[in-house]
Amino acid sequence: MKSYWRNLFGCNVHKLQIDAGFTCPNRDGHVAVGGCIYCDSRGSTLRQKGELPSVAAQIASGKKYYKPHASKFIAYFQTFTNTYASVEKLRAIYDEALKQEDVIGLSIGTRPDCLGSDVIELLNGYAKKYHIWVELGLQSVHDKTLQFINRGHNFQQFLNTVNALAGSGLNICVHIIIGLPGENDKDVLTTAKTLASLPINGIKIHSLLALEGTVLGEMYKKGTLSMITKEQYVSLTVDILELLPPEMVIQRLTADGYRDIFLAPDWAMNKLDVLNSINKELERRDSYQGRYYKGKN
């Protein structure tokens, strides 16, 4: 991402993580309860400590910490579903972020079933002046997997949302997970090929993590869940990169955080080692992103 930001804006840009107090329809009963089987229910560290600081205060704190390394910032609304509110409430929250000095855009984590036409219209308005990313949690294109992990939406809903966002001036980033229960290598590569054919701009990839306090964590502790190995993850990640468009922005290849509730796999917490292993595998294959990309449909 560093080179992407520098090429686009001519300076170092950093994403500041924001918890604006949202919840999720997959938790509050609107769609389901309990959330996805892998999801940490606690929210951000700030939320765990008590009353959340304002959006402006969170940005100010983040800027103070990262200012030596970046001159511009993206407000990253990360915790839970950050379009799950009325348009009026969303406008007030996003406006507060964009009014802060040196904030040049937003990155908004959300679900495919929480982007109605009114919310998309709001985001389109921001995109005329600011750099806006919409980050869609998907994890897999396979409905059997989405049902098993309790996503609360299907793949067609995701497609409908991508089509509604496409061509609007908004940047679309999709999150996927490697190592989901019941999926084999072919399933993972089908997800990659499908996303490669769609009008999306970026992708985040990471391995499945077993965390304390989650359904998945309980499965792991009971011995009913096997975790992907580092070697499998690295090989599949490179397979995916070879299938994606060369211009697609790779926003993430590993997971961050969760150390206080992390259960498995052990190798996933060594981010630098995983990234180095991916680069070495690309070199071993003499390969690159987009090597086997077949073009859009």
CSV table of C-alpha atoms in Angstrom, one decimal:
chain,number,residue,atom,x,y,z
A,1,MET,CA,0.0,0.0,0.0
A,2,LYS,CA,2.9,2.4,0.7
A,3,SER,CA,3.8,2.6,-3.0
A,4,TYR,CA,0.2,2.9,-4.0
A,5,TRP,CA,-0.4,5.9,-1.8
A,6,ARG,CA,2.9,7.5,-2.8
A,7,ASN,CA,2.2,7.1,-6.5
A,8,LEU,CA,-1.3,8.5,-6.1
A,9,PHE,CA,-0.7,11.4,-3.7
A,10,GLY,CA,3.1,12.0,-4.0
A,11,CYS,CA,3.6,11.5,-0.2
A,12,ASN,CA,3.3,9.0,2.6
A,13,VAL,CA,-0.2,8.2,3.6
A,14,HIS,CA,-1.3,6.2,6.6
A,15,LYS,CA,-4.7,4.7,7.5
A,16,LEU,CA,-5.9,5.6,11.0
A,17,GLN,CA,-8.1,3.0,12.6
A,18,ILE,CA,-11.4,4.4,13.9
A,19,ASP,CA,-14.1,2.8,16.1
A,20,ALA,CA,-17.2,4.9,15.7
A,21,GLY,CA,-19.3,2.7,17.9
A,22,PHE,CA,-21.2,0.7,15.2
A,23,THR,CA,-22.5,-2.8,15.7
A,24,CYS,CA,-23.4,-5.4,13.2
A,25,PRO,CA,-26.8,-6.7,11.9
A,26,ASN,CA,-25.3,-10.2,12.2
A,27,ARG,CA,-25.0,-9.6,16.0
A,28,ASP,CA,-28.0,-7.5,17.0
A,29,GLY,CA,-30.6,-9.9,15.7
A,30,HIS,CA,-31.5,-7.9,12.6
A,31,VAL,CA,-29.9,-10.7,10.4
A,32,ALA,CA,-28.6,-13.1,13.1
A,33,VAL,CA,-27.0,-13.2,16.5
A,34,GLY,CA,-23.5,-14.1,17.5
A,35,GLY,CA,-21.8,-12.8,14.4
A,36,CYS,CA,-19.4,-14.7,12.2
A,37,ILE,CA,-17.9,-17.8,13.8
A,38,TYR,CA,-14.4,-16.3,13.6
A,39,CYS,CA,-15.2,-12.8,14.8
A,40,ASP,CA,-13.9,-11.1,18.0
A,41,SER,CA,-17.0,-9.7,19.6
A,42,ARG,CA,-15.2,-7.1,21.8
A,43,GLY,CA,-14.7,-4.4,19.2
A,44,SER,CA,-11.6,-2.2,19.3
A,45,THR,CA,-9.2,-1.8,22.3
A,46,LEU,CA,-10.7,1.6,22.9
A,47,ARG,CA,-14.2,0.2,23.2
A,48,GLN,CA,-13.0,-2.4,25.7
A,49,LYS,CA,-11.6,0.4,27.9
A,50,GLY,CA,-14.9,2.1,28.2
A,51,GLU,CA,-16.5,5.1,26.6
A,52,LEU,CA,-15.2,5.7,23.1
A,53,PRO,CA,-13.4,9.0,22.3
A,54,SER,CA,-14.9,11.1,19.5
A,55,VAL,CA,-13.9,10.4,15.9
A,56,ALA,CA,-11.9,13.7,16.0
A,57,ALA,CA,-10.1,12.6,19.1
A,58,GLN,CA,-9.2,9.2,17.7
A,59,ILE,CA,-7.8,10.8,14.5
A,60,ALA,CA,-5.8,13.4,16.6
A,61,SER,CA,-4.3,10.6,18.6
A,62,GLY,CA,-3.5,8.5,15.5
A,63,LYS,CA,-1.9,11.5,13.7
A,64,LYS,CA,0.3,12.3,16.7
A,65,TYR,CA,1.6,8.7,16.6
A,66,TYR,CA,2.1,8.4,12.9
A,67,LYS,CA,2.9,11.9,11.9
A,68,PRO,CA,6.7,11.3,11.7
A,69,HIS,CA,6.0,8.6,9.1
A,70,ALA,CA,3.1,10.1,7.0
A,71,SER,CA,1.9,13.6,6.0
A,72,LYS,CA,-1.7,12.6,4.9
A,73,PHE,CA,-4.2,10.2,6.4
A,74,ILE,CA,-7.2,8.0,5.5
A,75,ALA,CA,-9.8,7.6,8.3
A,76,TYR,CA,-10.3,3.8,8.4
A,77,PHE,CA,-13.7,2.9,9.9
A,78,GLN,CA,-12.8,-0.7,10.8
A,79,THR,CA,-14.8,-2.0,13.8
A,80,PHE,CA,-17.9,-4.0,12.9
A,81,THR,CA,-20.3,-2.7,10.1
A,82,ASN,CA,-19.6,1.0,9.4
A,83,THR,CA,-22.6,1.7,7.2
A,84,TYR,CA,-25.1,0.2,9.7
A,85,ALA,CA,-26.9,3.4,10.6
A,86,SER,CA,-29.2,6.1,9.2
A,87,VAL,CA,-27.8,8.2,6.4
A,88,GLU,CA,-28.0,11.2,8.7
A,89,LYS,CA,-25.9,9.6,11.4
A,90,LEU,CA,-23.4,8.3,8.8
A,91,ARG,CA,-23.0,11.8,7.3
A,92,ALA,CA,-22.3,13.3,10.7
A,93,ILE,CA,-19.7,10.7,11.5
A,94,TYR,CA,-17.9,10.8,8.1
A,95,ASP,CA,-18.1,14.6,8.0
A,96,GLU,CA,-16.4,14.8,11.4
A,97,ALA,CA,-13.5,12.6,10.0
A,98,LEU,CA,-13.1,14.6,6.8
A,99,LYS,CA,-13.0,17.9,8.6
A,100,GLN,CA,-9.8,17.0,10.3
A,101,GLU,CA,-6.6,18.5,8.9
A,102,ASP,CA,-4.6,16.3,6.5
A,103,VAL,CA,-7.4,13.7,6.3
A,104,ILE,CA,-7.8,13.1,2.5
A,105,GLY,CA,-10.4,10.3,2.5
A,106,LEU,CA,-12.2,7.4,4.1
A,107,SER,CA,-11.9,3.6,4.1
A,108,ILE,CA,-15.2,2.1,5.3
A,109,GLY,CA,-15.5,-1.5,6.4
A,110,THR,CA,-18.9,-2.9,5.8
A,111,ARG,CA,-21.1,-5.8,4.7
A,112,PRO,CA,-22.7,-6.4,1.2
A,113,ASP,CA,-26.2,-6.2,2.8
A,114,CYS,CA,-25.6,-2.8,4.5
A,115,LEU,CA,-25.2,-0.6,1.5
A,116,GLY,CA,-28.6,0.7,0.3
A,117,SER,CA,-29.0,3.1,-2.5
A,118,ASP,CA,-29.1,6.0,-0.1
A,119,VAL,CA,-25.8,5.1,1.5
A,120,ILE,CA,-24.2,4.6,-1.8
A,121,GLU,CA,-25.4,8.0,-2.9
A,122,LEU,CA,-23.9,9.5,0.2
A,123,LEU,CA,-20.5,7.9,-0.5
A,124,ASN,CA,-20.6,8.9,-4.1
A,125,GLY,CA,-20.9,12.5,-3.0
A,126,TYR,CA,-17.8,12.2,-0.9
A,127,ALA,CA,-15.9,10.5,-3.8
A,128,LYS,CA,-16.2,13.7,-5.9
A,129,LYS,CA,-13.8,15.4,-3.5
A,130,TYR,CA,-12.1,12.7,-1.4
A,131,HIS,CA,-10.5,9.3,-1.9
A,132,ILE,CA,-13.0,6.7,-0.7
A,133,TRP,CA,-12.6,3.0,-0.3
A,134,VAL,CA,-15.5,0.7,0.5
A,135,GLU,CA,-14.2,-2.5,2.1
A,136,LEU,CA,-16.6,-5.4,1.7
A,137,GLY,CA,-16.3,-8.5,3.9
A,138,LEU,CA,-16.9,-11.5,1.7
A,139,GLN,CA,-14.4,-14.3,2.8
A,140,SER,CA,-15.6,-16.8,0.1
A,141,VAL,CA,-17.8,-16.9,-3.0
A,142,HIS,CA,-19.3,-20.2,-1.9
A,143,ASP,CA,-22.7,-20.0,-0.3
A,144,LYS,CA,-22.1,-23.3,1.6
A,145,THR,CA,-19.1,-21.7,3.3
A,146,LEU,CA,-20.9,-18.4,3.9
A,147,GLN,CA,-23.7,-20.3,5.6
A,148,PHE,CA,-21.3,-22.4,7.7
A,149,ILE,CA,-19.4,-19.3,9.0
A,150,ASN,CA,-22.7,-17.5,9.7
A,151,ARG,CA,-22.0,-14.5,7.4
A,152,GLY,CA,-25.8,-13.9,7.2
A,153,HIS,CA,-25.7,-13.0,3.4
A,154,ASN,CA,-25.1,-15.0,0.2
A,155,PHE,CA,-22.8,-14.4,-2.8
A,156,GLN,CA,-25.6,-13.0,-4.9
A,157,GLN,CA,-26.1,-10.2,-2.4
A,158,PHE,CA,-22.4,-9.4,-2.7
A,159,LEU,CA,-22.6,-9.4,-6.5
A,160,ASN,CA,-25.6,-7.0,-6.4
A,161,THR,CA,-23.7,-4.6,-4.2
A,162,VAL,CA,-20.5,-4.7,-6.3
A,163,ASN,CA,-22.6,-3.9,-9.4
A,164,ALA,CA,-24.3,-1.1,-7.6
A,165,LEU,CA,-20.9,0.4,-6.5
A,166,ALA,CA,-19.1,-0.1,-9.8
A,167,GLY,CA,-18.4,2.9,-11.9
A,168,SER,CA,-19.4,5.3,-9.2
A,169,GLY,CA,-15.9,6.7,-8.4
A,170,LEU,CA,-15.8,4.6,-5.2
A,171,ASN,CA,-12.9,2.1,-4.8
A,172,ILE,CA,-14.0,-1.4,-3.8
A,173,CYS,CA,-11.8,-3.6,-1.7
A,174,VAL,CA,-12.9,-7.2,-0.9
A,175,HIS,CA,-11.8,-9.3,2.1
A,176,ILE,CA,-11.2,-13.0,1.7
A,177,ILE,CA,-9.9,-15.7,4.1
A,178,ILE,CA,-7.8,-18.7,3.2
A,179,GLY,CA,-8.3,-21.9,5.2
A,180,LEU,CA,-12.0,-21.7,5.9
A,181,PRO,CA,-13.6,-25.0,7.2
A,182,GLY,CA,-14.7,-27.3,4.4
A,183,GLU,CA,-12.9,-25.5,1.6
A,184,ASN,CA,-10.1,-27.1,-0.5
A,185,ASP,CA,-7.6,-25.4,-2.8
A,186,LYS,CA,-10.0,-25.5,-5.7
A,187,ASP,CA,-12.6,-23.6,-3.7
A,188,VAL,CA,-10.1,-20.9,-2.7
A,189,LEU,CA,-8.9,-20.5,-6.3
A,190,THR,CA,-12.5,-20.3,-7.5
A,191,THR,CA,-13.0,-17.4,-5.2
A,192,ALA,CA,-9.8,-15.7,-6.6
A,193,LYS,CA,-10.8,-16.3,-10.2
A,194,THR,CA,-14.3,-14.9,-9.6
A,195,LEU,CA,-13.1,-11.8,-7.9
A,196,ALA,CA,-10.5,-11.3,-10.7
A,197,SER,CA,-13.4,-11.0,-13.1
A,198,LEU,CA,-15.3,-8.4,-11.2
A,199,PRO,CA,-15.0,-4.6,-11.1
A,200,ILE,CA,-13.1,-4.4,-7.8
A,201,ASN,CA,-10.0,-2.3,-7.1
A,202,GLY,CA,-8.4,-4.0,-4.1
A,203,ILE,CA,-8.2,-7.1,-2.0
A,204,LYS,CA,-7.3,-8.1,1.5
A,205,ILE,CA,-6.2,-11.7,2.2
A,206,HIS,CA,-5.4,-13.4,5.4
A,207,SER,CA,-5.4,-16.9,6.9
A,208,LEU,CA,-8.2,-18.2,9.1
A,209,LEU,CA,-7.4,-17.4,12.8
A,210,ALA,CA,-8.8,-19.2,15.8
A,211,LEU,CA,-9.4,-16.7,18.6
A,212,GLU,CA,-10.5,-17.1,22.2
A,213,GLY,CA,-14.1,-16.3,22.8
A,214,THR,CA,-15.3,-17.2,19.3
A,215,VAL,CA,-17.2,-20.2,17.9
A,216,LEU,CA,-14.2,-21.1,15.8
A,217,GLY,CA,-11.9,-20.9,18.8
A,218,GLU,CA,-14.1,-23.4,20.6
A,219,MET,CA,-13.9,-25.7,17.6
A,220,TYR,CA,-10.2,-25.5,17.7
A,221,LYS,CA,-9.9,-26.2,21.4
A,222,LYS,CA,-12.2,-29.3,21.0
A,223,GLY,CA,-10.0,-30.6,18.2
A,224,THR,CA,-12.7,-30.3,15.5
A,225,LEU,CA,-10.9,-27.7,13.5
A,226,SER,CA,-7.6,-28.2,11.6
A,227,MET,CA,-5.7,-25.0,10.7
A,228,ILE,CA,-3.9,-24.3,7.5
A,229,THR,CA,-0.1,-24.6,7.5
A,230,LYS,CA,2.2,-21.7,6.6
A,231,GLU,CA,3.4,-23.6,3.6
A,232,GLN,CA,-0.1,-24.2,2.4
A,233,TYR,CA,-1.0,-20.5,3.0
A,234,VAL,CA,2.0,-19.2,1.2
A,235,SER,CA,1.5,-21.4,-1.8
A,236,LEU,CA,-2.2,-20.6,-2.1
A,237,THR,CA,-1.6,-16.8,-1.6
A,238,VAL,CA,0.9,-16.8,-4.5
A,239,ASP,CA,-1.6,-18.9,-6.6
A,240,ILE,CA,-4.2,-16.2,-5.9
A,241,LEU,CA,-1.8,-13.3,-6.8
A,242,GLU,CA,-1.0,-15.0,-10.1
A,243,LEU,CA,-4.8,-15.0,-10.9
A,244,LEU,CA,-5.6,-11.4,-10.0
A,245,PRO,CA,-5.3,-8.4,-12.3
A,246,PRO,CA,-1.9,-6.8,-12.1
A,247,GLU,CA,-3.4,-3.4,-11.3
A,248,MET,CA,-5.4,-4.7,-8.3
A,249,VAL,CA,-4.2,-3.1,-5.1
A,250,ILE,CA,-3.1,-5.8,-2.6
A,251,GLN,CA,-4.0,-4.1,0.7
A,252,ARG,CA,-3.1,-7.0,3.0
A,253,LEU,CA,-1.6,-10.5,2.9
A,254,THR,CA,-1.5,-11.2,6.7
A,255,ALA,CA,-3.7,-10.6,9.7
A,256,ASP,CA,-2.7,-8.1,12.5
A,257,GLY,CA,-3.5,-7.8,16.2
A,258,TYR,CA,-5.5,-10.3,18.4
A,259,ARG,CA,-2.4,-11.3,20.3
A,260,ASP,CA,-4.2,-11.3,23.7
A,261,ILE,CA,-6.8,-13.8,22.4
A,262,PHE,CA,-4.9,-15.6,19.7
A,263,LEU,CA,-5.0,-19.4,19.7
A,264,ALA,CA,-3.8,-20.6,16.3
A,265,PRO,CA,-2.0,-21.0,13.9
A,266,ASP,CA,1.2,-20.0,15.6
A,267,TRP,CA,3.0,-19.0,12.4
A,268,ALA,CA,0.3,-16.4,11.5
A,269,MET,CA,1.5,-13.9,14.2
A,270,ASN,CA,4.9,-13.6,12.6
A,271,LYS,CA,3.8,-11.1,9.9
A,272,LEU,CA,7.3,-10.4,8.5
A,273,ASP,CA,8.1,-14.0,8.2
A,274,VAL,CA,4.9,-14.7,6.3
A,275,LEU,CA,5.5,-11.8,3.9
A,276,ASN,CA,9.1,-12.8,3.3
A,277,SER,CA,7.9,-16.4,2.6
A,278,ILE,CA,5.4,-15.1,0.0
A,279,ASN,CA,8.1,-13.0,-1.7
A,280,LYS,CA,10.5,-16.0,-1.8
A,281,GLU,CA,7.8,-18.2,-3.3
A,282,LEU,CA,7.2,-15.6,-6.0
A,283,GLU,CA,10.9,-15.6,-6.7
A,284,ARG,CA,11.1,-19.4,-6.7
A,285,ARG,CA,8.4,-19.5,-9.3
A,286,ASP,CA,9.8,-16.6,-11.2
A,287,SER,CA,6.3,-15.3,-11.0
A,288,TYR,CA,4.3,-12.1,-10.4
A,289,GLN,CA,0.8,-10.7,-9.8
A,290,GLY,CA,-1.4,-11.2,-12.8
A,291,ARG,CA,0.7,-14.0,-14.5
A,292,TYR,CA,-2.4,-16.1,-15.2
A,293,TYR,CA,-5.0,-13.3,-15.2
A,294,LYS,CA,-7.6,-14.0,-17.9
A,295,GLY,CA,-9.3,-10.6,-18.1
A,296,LYS,CA,-12.7,-9.3,-17.0
A,297,ASN,CA,-15.9,-11.1,-18.2
